[in-house]
Amino acid sequence: MAATAVTGVAFGAALVASGVYQPAVILDQLTWDNCHMLQAFLTATAASAVITTTAQEIGYAKFSPRSYADRGWFAPYDGNVVGGLALGAGMALSGACPGTVLAQAAVGIRSGYYALGGGLLGGTVWAALVRPSIENNKKKAAAAAAAAAAAAASTASSPATPAKAPLPTNFQSLFGVSNATALVGLEAVFAAIVGASIAVYGPGPEAKISPVLGGLLIGLVQLFSVVARKSLLGVSTLYEDAGDWLLYYTTSASASPAATGGGEKEEPKKVPATNSIIFSVAIFAGARALSLLVPYLGVSASSAAATSAISPAMAALGGFTMALGSRIAGGCTSGHGISGMSLFSVSSYITMAAAFVGGGLVGVLL
């Protein structure tokens, strides 16, 4: 728990120092008016890739690639596409990400409060309505598939349906390359993109420090998380867990058929997780602490950032959309982005590509 809290504090401080928490930085990135966010984001991901690959090569920790968010709609990666689009759309509406909204609220950016409230509502809708619906539909589909397989097996003349090969989960299995080759390739591509964006756009007008330095600071937080927790950064589980806690206190125990005889019996409710909540509170505290200790990196209550033109309704809608989208996708800009992409996870690249498409489309329309 202590390591989780310290990691959260450091992450919150790094978000403020890097400047990527500012609504203008996020909105300008989605419309490609400047690349401050991209420069910090790719630098942090490149640093994380070195850290995660090294930790696994020396046997210190083991991290599996992020799995596909199969929601049973149209493809094994349907949740990554739909959730990513919704995540990006919510970012364009609110000027926030599931993690940066905590830093926004901590430093007093008004739209951040409404976006955070919308995000908590989105997590509750996911936990109470969307997640159960997806699980129920997938159970029905599995039962139908099992029944069809049983019927086919009972017919001697029916040929067996060959099992589908699982989709490759990382670049190594997708392209048939080694870990070292994947790492060198990623570092080279990201370095080229960051270098080109700096040459064309510069560091961005909101930059208090170099976005590359800010990305390296986030990478250092990832290093601490790996060393101290053997776990990677990710924030959006907060919204799901907050929804689960609300349901825990507002619903009765679940009912299930009794083991013997008729009737039903109540099963004890499962206590929701607290790790993501501790981590998120620590992010808020770290962002707040750095903004007070180093006011230059924060915003004043009367600044343009704190009195953003993003309306409360727009911020709340955006927060709702991005939180729900992140849960449909199974991660956000930190979990799928910085962490998942550093593991070369195909699902994470699909999610983040969809997020930039969704955010860009909404950004153009606004």
Coordinates of C-alpha atoms in Angstrom, one line a residue:
M1 CA 0.0 0.0 0.0
A2 CA 2.8 2.4 0.8
A3 CA 4.6 1.7 -2.5
T4 CA 1.3 2.3 -4.3
A5 CA 0.8 5.7 -2.5
V6 CA 4.4 6.8 -3.2
T7 CA 4.1 5.8 -6.8
G8 CA 0.8 7.8 -7.1
V9 CA 2.3 10.9 -5.5
A10 CA 5.3 10.7 -7.9
F11 CA 3.0 10.2 -10.9
G12 CA 0.8 13.2 -9.9
A13 CA 3.9 15.4 -9.5
A14 CA 5.3 14.2 -12.9
L15 CA 2.0 15.0 -14.7
V16 CA 2.1 18.5 -13.4
A17 CA 5.9 19.0 -14.1
S18 CA 5.5 17.7 -17.7
G19 CA 2.5 20.0 -18.4
V20 CA 0.5 17.3 -20.1
Y21 CA -2.3 17.8 -17.6
Q22 CA -3.3 21.1 -19.0
P23 CA -6.6 21.1 -21.0
A24 CA -5.0 23.3 -23.8
V25 CA -2.2 20.8 -24.2
I26 CA -4.6 17.9 -24.7
L27 CA -7.0 19.8 -26.9
D28 CA -4.3 21.2 -29.1
Q29 CA -2.8 17.7 -29.5
L30 CA -6.0 16.2 -30.7
T31 CA -6.4 18.9 -33.3
W32 CA -2.6 18.8 -34.1
D33 CA -2.1 22.5 -33.3
N34 CA 1.0 21.5 -31.2
C35 CA 2.6 18.2 -30.2
H36 CA 3.5 18.9 -26.5
M37 CA 1.5 15.9 -25.4
L38 CA 2.8 13.6 -28.1
Q39 CA 6.4 14.4 -27.3
A40 CA 6.0 13.8 -23.6
F41 CA 3.8 10.7 -24.2
L42 CA 6.1 9.0 -26.6
T43 CA 9.2 9.8 -24.5
A44 CA 7.5 8.3 -21.4
T45 CA 6.5 5.2 -23.4
A46 CA 10.0 4.8 -24.9
A47 CA 11.5 5.0 -21.4
S48 CA 8.9 2.6 -20.1
A49 CA 9.7 0.1 -22.9
V50 CA 13.4 0.1 -21.8
I51 CA 12.4 -0.4 -18.2
T52 CA 9.8 -3.2 -18.8
T53 CA 12.0 -5.1 -21.3
T54 CA 15.1 -4.9 -19.0
A55 CA 13.1 -6.0 -15.9
Q56 CA 11.8 -9.0 -17.8
E57 CA 15.2 -9.9 -19.4
I58 CA 16.9 -10.0 -16.0
G59 CA 14.0 -12.0 -14.5
Y60 CA 13.0 -9.3 -12.0
A61 CA 9.4 -9.1 -13.1
K62 CA 7.0 -10.6 -15.6
F63 CA 4.5 -8.5 -17.5
S64 CA 2.1 -10.0 -20.0
P65 CA 1.0 -8.0 -23.1
R66 CA -2.4 -6.3 -22.6
S67 CA -5.2 -8.6 -23.7
Y68 CA -7.8 -7.7 -26.3
A69 CA -11.0 -6.1 -25.0
D70 CA -13.3 -8.7 -26.6
R71 CA -16.8 -7.4 -25.9
G72 CA -18.6 -9.9 -28.2
W73 CA -19.8 -7.3 -30.7
F74 CA -17.9 -7.7 -34.0
A75 CA -14.3 -8.7 -33.5
P76 CA -11.9 -9.8 -30.7
Y77 CA -10.6 -6.3 -30.5
D78 CA -14.0 -4.6 -30.7
G79 CA -13.8 -3.1 -27.3
N80 CA -10.4 -1.6 -28.1
V81 CA -11.8 0.2 -31.2
V82 CA -15.2 1.3 -29.7
G83 CA -13.7 2.1 -26.3
G84 CA -10.7 3.9 -27.8
L85 CA -13.0 6.1 -30.0
A86 CA -15.1 7.0 -26.9
L87 CA -12.0 7.7 -24.9
G88 CA -10.7 10.1 -27.5
A89 CA -14.1 11.8 -27.9
G90 CA -14.3 12.3 -24.2
M91 CA -10.8 13.8 -24.1
A92 CA -11.8 16.2 -26.8
L93 CA -14.9 17.2 -25.0
S94 CA -13.3 17.6 -21.5
G95 CA -9.7 18.5 -22.3
A96 CA -8.7 15.7 -19.9
C97 CA -7.6 12.1 -19.7
P98 CA -8.6 9.6 -17.0
G99 CA -5.4 10.3 -15.1
T100 CA -4.7 14.0 -15.9
V101 CA -8.1 15.0 -14.7
L102 CA -6.9 14.2 -11.2
A103 CA -4.0 16.6 -11.6
Q104 CA -6.4 19.2 -13.1
A105 CA -8.7 19.0 -10.0
A106 CA -5.7 19.1 -7.7
V107 CA -4.3 22.4 -9.1
G108 CA -7.7 24.1 -9.3
I109 CA -8.7 23.8 -13.0
R110 CA -12.4 24.2 -12.9
S111 CA -13.3 21.9 -15.8
G112 CA -11.4 19.2 -14.1
Y113 CA -13.9 19.0 -11.2
Y114 CA -16.8 18.4 -13.6
A115 CA -14.9 16.0 -15.8
L116 CA -13.9 14.0 -12.7
G117 CA -17.6 13.9 -11.6
G118 CA -18.6 12.8 -15.1
G119 CA -15.9 10.1 -15.0
L120 CA -17.1 8.7 -11.7
L121 CA -20.7 8.5 -13.1
G122 CA -19.3 6.8 -16.3
G123 CA -17.6 4.2 -14.1
T124 CA -20.8 3.6 -12.2
V125 CA -22.8 3.1 -15.4
W126 CA -20.1 0.7 -16.6
A127 CA -20.2 -1.3 -13.4
A128 CA -24.0 -1.3 -13.0
L129 CA -25.2 -1.6 -16.6
V130 CA -22.7 -2.0 -19.4
R131 CA -20.4 -4.6 -17.8
P132 CA -23.2 -7.0 -16.7
S133 CA -24.8 -6.7 -20.1
I134 CA -21.6 -7.6 -21.9
E135 CA -20.9 -10.5 -19.5
N136 CA -24.5 -11.8 -20.0
N137 CA -24.3 -11.6 -23.8
K138 CA -21.0 -13.4 -23.8
K139 CA -22.4 -16.2 -21.6
K140 CA -25.3 -16.6 -24.0
A141 CA -23.0 -16.7 -27.0
A142 CA -20.7 -19.3 -25.3
A143 CA -23.7 -21.4 -24.5
A144 CA -25.0 -21.2 -28.0
A145 CA -21.6 -22.1 -29.4
A146 CA -21.3 -25.1 -27.1
A147 CA -24.8 -26.3 -28.1
A148 CA -23.8 -26.0 -31.8
A149 CA -20.6 -27.9 -31.2
A150 CA -22.4 -30.6 -29.4
A151 CA -25.0 -30.9 -32.2
A152 CA -22.2 -31.1 -34.8
A153 CA -20.4 -33.7 -32.8
S154 CA -23.5 -35.9 -32.6
T155 CA -23.7 -35.9 -36.4
A156 CA -21.1 -38.3 -37.8
S157 CA -21.2 -36.7 -41.2
S158 CA -20.5 -33.2 -40.0
P159 CA -16.8 -32.2 -40.3
A160 CA -15.2 -30.8 -37.2
T161 CA -14.8 -27.0 -37.2
P162 CA -11.1 -26.1 -37.0
A163 CA -10.3 -24.0 -34.0
K164 CA -9.3 -20.4 -34.8
A165 CA -5.7 -19.4 -34.0
P166 CA -5.5 -16.8 -31.3
L167 CA -4.6 -13.3 -32.3
P168 CA -1.0 -12.3 -31.6
T169 CA -0.9 -10.1 -28.5
N170 CA 2.4 -8.3 -29.1
F171 CA 4.7 -7.1 -31.9
Q172 CA 7.1 -10.0 -31.2
S173 CA 4.5 -12.6 -32.1
L174 CA 2.9 -10.5 -34.8
F175 CA 6.1 -9.8 -36.7
G176 CA 8.2 -12.8 -35.5
V177 CA 10.9 -10.7 -34.1
S178 CA 12.9 -10.9 -30.8
N179 CA 12.4 -8.7 -27.8
A180 CA 15.6 -6.8 -28.6
T181 CA 14.6 -6.1 -32.2
A182 CA 11.1 -4.9 -31.1
L183 CA 12.7 -2.6 -28.5
V184 CA 15.3 -1.1 -30.9
G185 CA 12.6 -0.6 -33.5
L186 CA 10.2 1.1 -31.1
E187 CA 12.9 3.4 -29.8
A188 CA 14.0 4.4 -33.3
V189 CA 10.5 5.1 -34.5
F190 CA 9.5 7.1 -31.4
A191 CA 12.8 9.1 -31.4
A192 CA 12.1 9.9 -35.1
I193 CA 8.5 11.0 -34.4
V194 CA 9.5 13.1 -31.3
G195 CA 12.4 14.7 -33.1
A196 CA 10.3 15.5 -36.2
S197 CA 7.5 17.0 -34.1
I198 CA 10.0 19.2 -32.2
A199 CA 11.5 20.4 -35.4
V200 CA 8.0 21.2 -36.9
Y201 CA 6.0 22.3 -33.9
G202 CA 8.5 23.1 -31.1
P203 CA 7.8 22.2 -27.5
G204 CA 4.4 23.9 -27.4
P205 CA 3.5 27.3 -25.9
E206 CA 2.3 25.8 -22.6
A207 CA 5.6 24.0 -21.9
K208 CA 7.2 25.0 -18.6
I209 CA 9.9 22.4 -19.1
S210 CA 10.8 20.4 -22.1
P211 CA 8.1 17.8 -23.0
V212 CA 10.9 15.3 -23.5
L213 CA 12.2 16.0 -19.9
G214 CA 8.6 15.7 -18.7
G215 CA 8.3 12.3 -20.4
L216 CA 11.5 11.1 -18.8
L217 CA 10.1 12.1 -15.4
I218 CA 7.1 10.0 -16.1
G219 CA 9.4 7.2 -17.1
L220 CA 11.2 7.5 -13.8
V221 CA 7.9 7.0 -12.0
Q222 CA 7.4 3.9 -14.1
L223 CA 10.8 2.7 -13.0
F224 CA 9.9 3.2 -9.4
S225 CA 6.6 1.4 -9.9
V226 CA 8.4 -1.6 -11.5
V227 CA 11.1 -1.8 -8.8
A228 CA 8.8 -1.2 -5.8
R229 CA 5.5 -2.8 -6.9
K230 CA 6.4 -5.0 -9.9
S231 CA 3.4 -3.3 -11.5
L232 CA 2.8 -0.8 -14.2
L233 CA 1.1 2.6 -14.3
G234 CA -2.6 2.7 -15.0
V235 CA -5.5 4.9 -13.7
S236 CA -8.8 4.2 -15.3
T237 CA -9.6 1.2 -13.0
L238 CA -10.4 4.0 -10.5
Y239 CA -13.7 4.7 -12.2
E240 CA -14.8 1.1 -12.3
D241 CA -13.8 0.5 -8.7
A242 CA -15.6 3.6 -7.6
G243 CA -18.7 2.4 -9.3
D244 CA -18.3 -1.0 -7.6
W245 CA -18.1 0.6 -4.2
L246 CA -21.2 2.6 -4.8
L247 CA -23.0 -0.6 -5.8
Y248 CA -21.6 -2.4 -2.8
Y249 CA -23.2 0.1 -0.4
T250 CA -26.5 0.6 -2.3
T251 CA -27.4 -3.0 -3.3
S252 CA -28.2 -6.1 -1.3
A253 CA -26.3 -9.4 -1.4
S254 CA -26.6 -11.3 -4.6
A255 CA -29.1 -14.2 -4.8
S256 CA -28.2 -17.7 -6.2
P257 CA -30.0 -21.0 -6.3
A258 CA -29.5 -23.0 -3.1
A259 CA -27.2 -25.9 -3.3
T260 CA -29.8 -28.3 -2.1
G261 CA -33.5 -28.1 -2.5
G262 CA -35.4 -25.3 -4.1
G263 CA -35.3 -21.6 -3.4
E264 CA -32.5 -19.2 -3.3
K265 CA -29.8 -18.1 -0.9
E266 CA -27.9 -14.9 -0.6
E267 CA -24.2 -14.9 -1.3
P268 CA -21.9 -12.4 0.5
K269 CA -21.1 -9.4 -1.6
K270 CA -17.6 -9.2 -3.0
V271 CA -15.7 -6.3 -1.4
P272 CA -14.4 -4.1 -4.2
A273 CA -10.7 -3.3 -4.7
T274 CA -9.1 -0.3 -3.1
N275 CA -5.7 -0.2 -4.7
S276 CA -6.8 2.1 -7.6
I277 CA -8.5 4.5 -5.3
I278 CA -5.4 4.8 -3.1
F279 CA -3.3 5.3 -6.2
S280 CA -5.6 8.0 -7.5
V281 CA -5.9 9.9 -4.2
A282 CA -2.1 9.9 -4.1
I283 CA -1.9 11.3 -7.7
F284 CA -4.2 14.1 -6.5
A285 CA -1.9 14.7 -3.5
G286 CA 1.3 14.7 -5.5
A287 CA -0.1 17.1 -8.1
R288 CA -1.3 19.4 -5.4
A289 CA 1.9 19.3 -3.5
L290 CA 4.1 20.1 -6.5
S291 CA 1.9 22.9 -7.6
L292 CA 2.2 24.5 -4.1
L293 CA 5.9 23.9 -3.8
V294 CA 6.7 25.0 -7.3
P295 CA 4.0 27.5 -8.3
Y296 CA 5.7 28.1 -11.7
L297 CA 4.6 24.6 -12.7
G298 CA 1.0 25.0 -11.6
V299 CA -1.8 27.4 -12.5
S300 CA -3.3 30.3 -10.6
A301 CA -6.9 30.4 -9.7
S302 CA -7.5 33.3 -12.1
S303 CA -5.5 31.9 -15.0
A304 CA -6.9 31.0 -18.4
A305 CA -6.3 27.3 -17.6
A306 CA -8.2 27.5 -14.4
T307 CA -11.1 29.4 -15.9
S308 CA -11.2 27.3 -19.1
A309 CA -13.8 27.9 -21.7
I310 CA -14.9 24.3 -21.4
S311 CA -18.4 24.5 -19.9
P312 CA -19.3 22.4 -16.9
A313 CA -21.8 20.4 -19.0
M314 CA -19.2 19.7 -21.7
A315 CA -16.6 18.7 -19.2
A316 CA -19.0 16.4 -17.4
L317 CA -20.1 14.8 -20.6
G318 CA -16.5 14.4 -21.7
G319 CA -15.5 12.9 -18.4
F320 CA -18.4 10.4 -18.6
T321 CA -17.5 9.4 -22.1
M322 CA -13.8 9.0 -21.5
A323 CA -14.3 6.9 -18.4
L324 CA -16.8 4.6 -20.0
G325 CA -14.7 4.4 -23.1
S326 CA -11.6 3.5 -21.1
R327 CA -13.4 0.7 -19.3
I328 CA -14.8 -0.7 -22.6
A329 CA -11.3 -0.6 -24.0
G330 CA -9.8 -2.1 -20.8
G331 CA -7.4 0.8 -20.2
C332 CA -6.6 4.5 -20.9
T333 CA -3.8 6.7 -21.9
S334 CA -1.6 5.5 -19.0
G335 CA -2.6 1.8 -18.8
H336 CA -2.9 1.1 -22.6
G337 CA -0.8 4.1 -23.6
I338 CA 2.4 4.4 -21.6
S339 CA 2.3 0.9 -20.1
G340 CA 0.6 -1.2 -22.7
M341 CA 2.5 0.3 -25.6
S342 CA 5.8 -0.2 -23.8
L343 CA 4.9 -3.9 -23.7
F344 CA 4.4 -3.8 -27.5
S345 CA 0.7 -4.8 -26.9
V346 CA -1.2 -4.8 -30.2
S347 CA -4.4 -4.1 -28.3
S348 CA -2.9 -1.0 -26.8
Y349 CA -1.8 0.4 -30.2
I350 CA -5.3 -0.2 -31.6
T351 CA -6.8 1.5 -28.6
M352 CA -4.6 4.6 -28.8
A353 CA -4.9 4.9 -32.5
A354 CA -8.7 4.8 -32.1
A355 CA -8.5 7.4 -29.3
F356 CA -6.6 9.8 -31.6
V357 CA -9.1 9.3 -34.3
G358 CA -12.1 9.8 -32.0
G359 CA -10.5 12.8 -30.4
G360 CA -9.5 14.3 -33.7
L361 CA -13.0 13.9 -35.2
V362 CA -14.7 15.5 -32.2
G363 CA -12.0 18.2 -31.9
V364 CA -12.7 19.2 -35.6
L365 CA -16.4 19.4 -35.0
L366 CA -16.2 21.5 -31.8

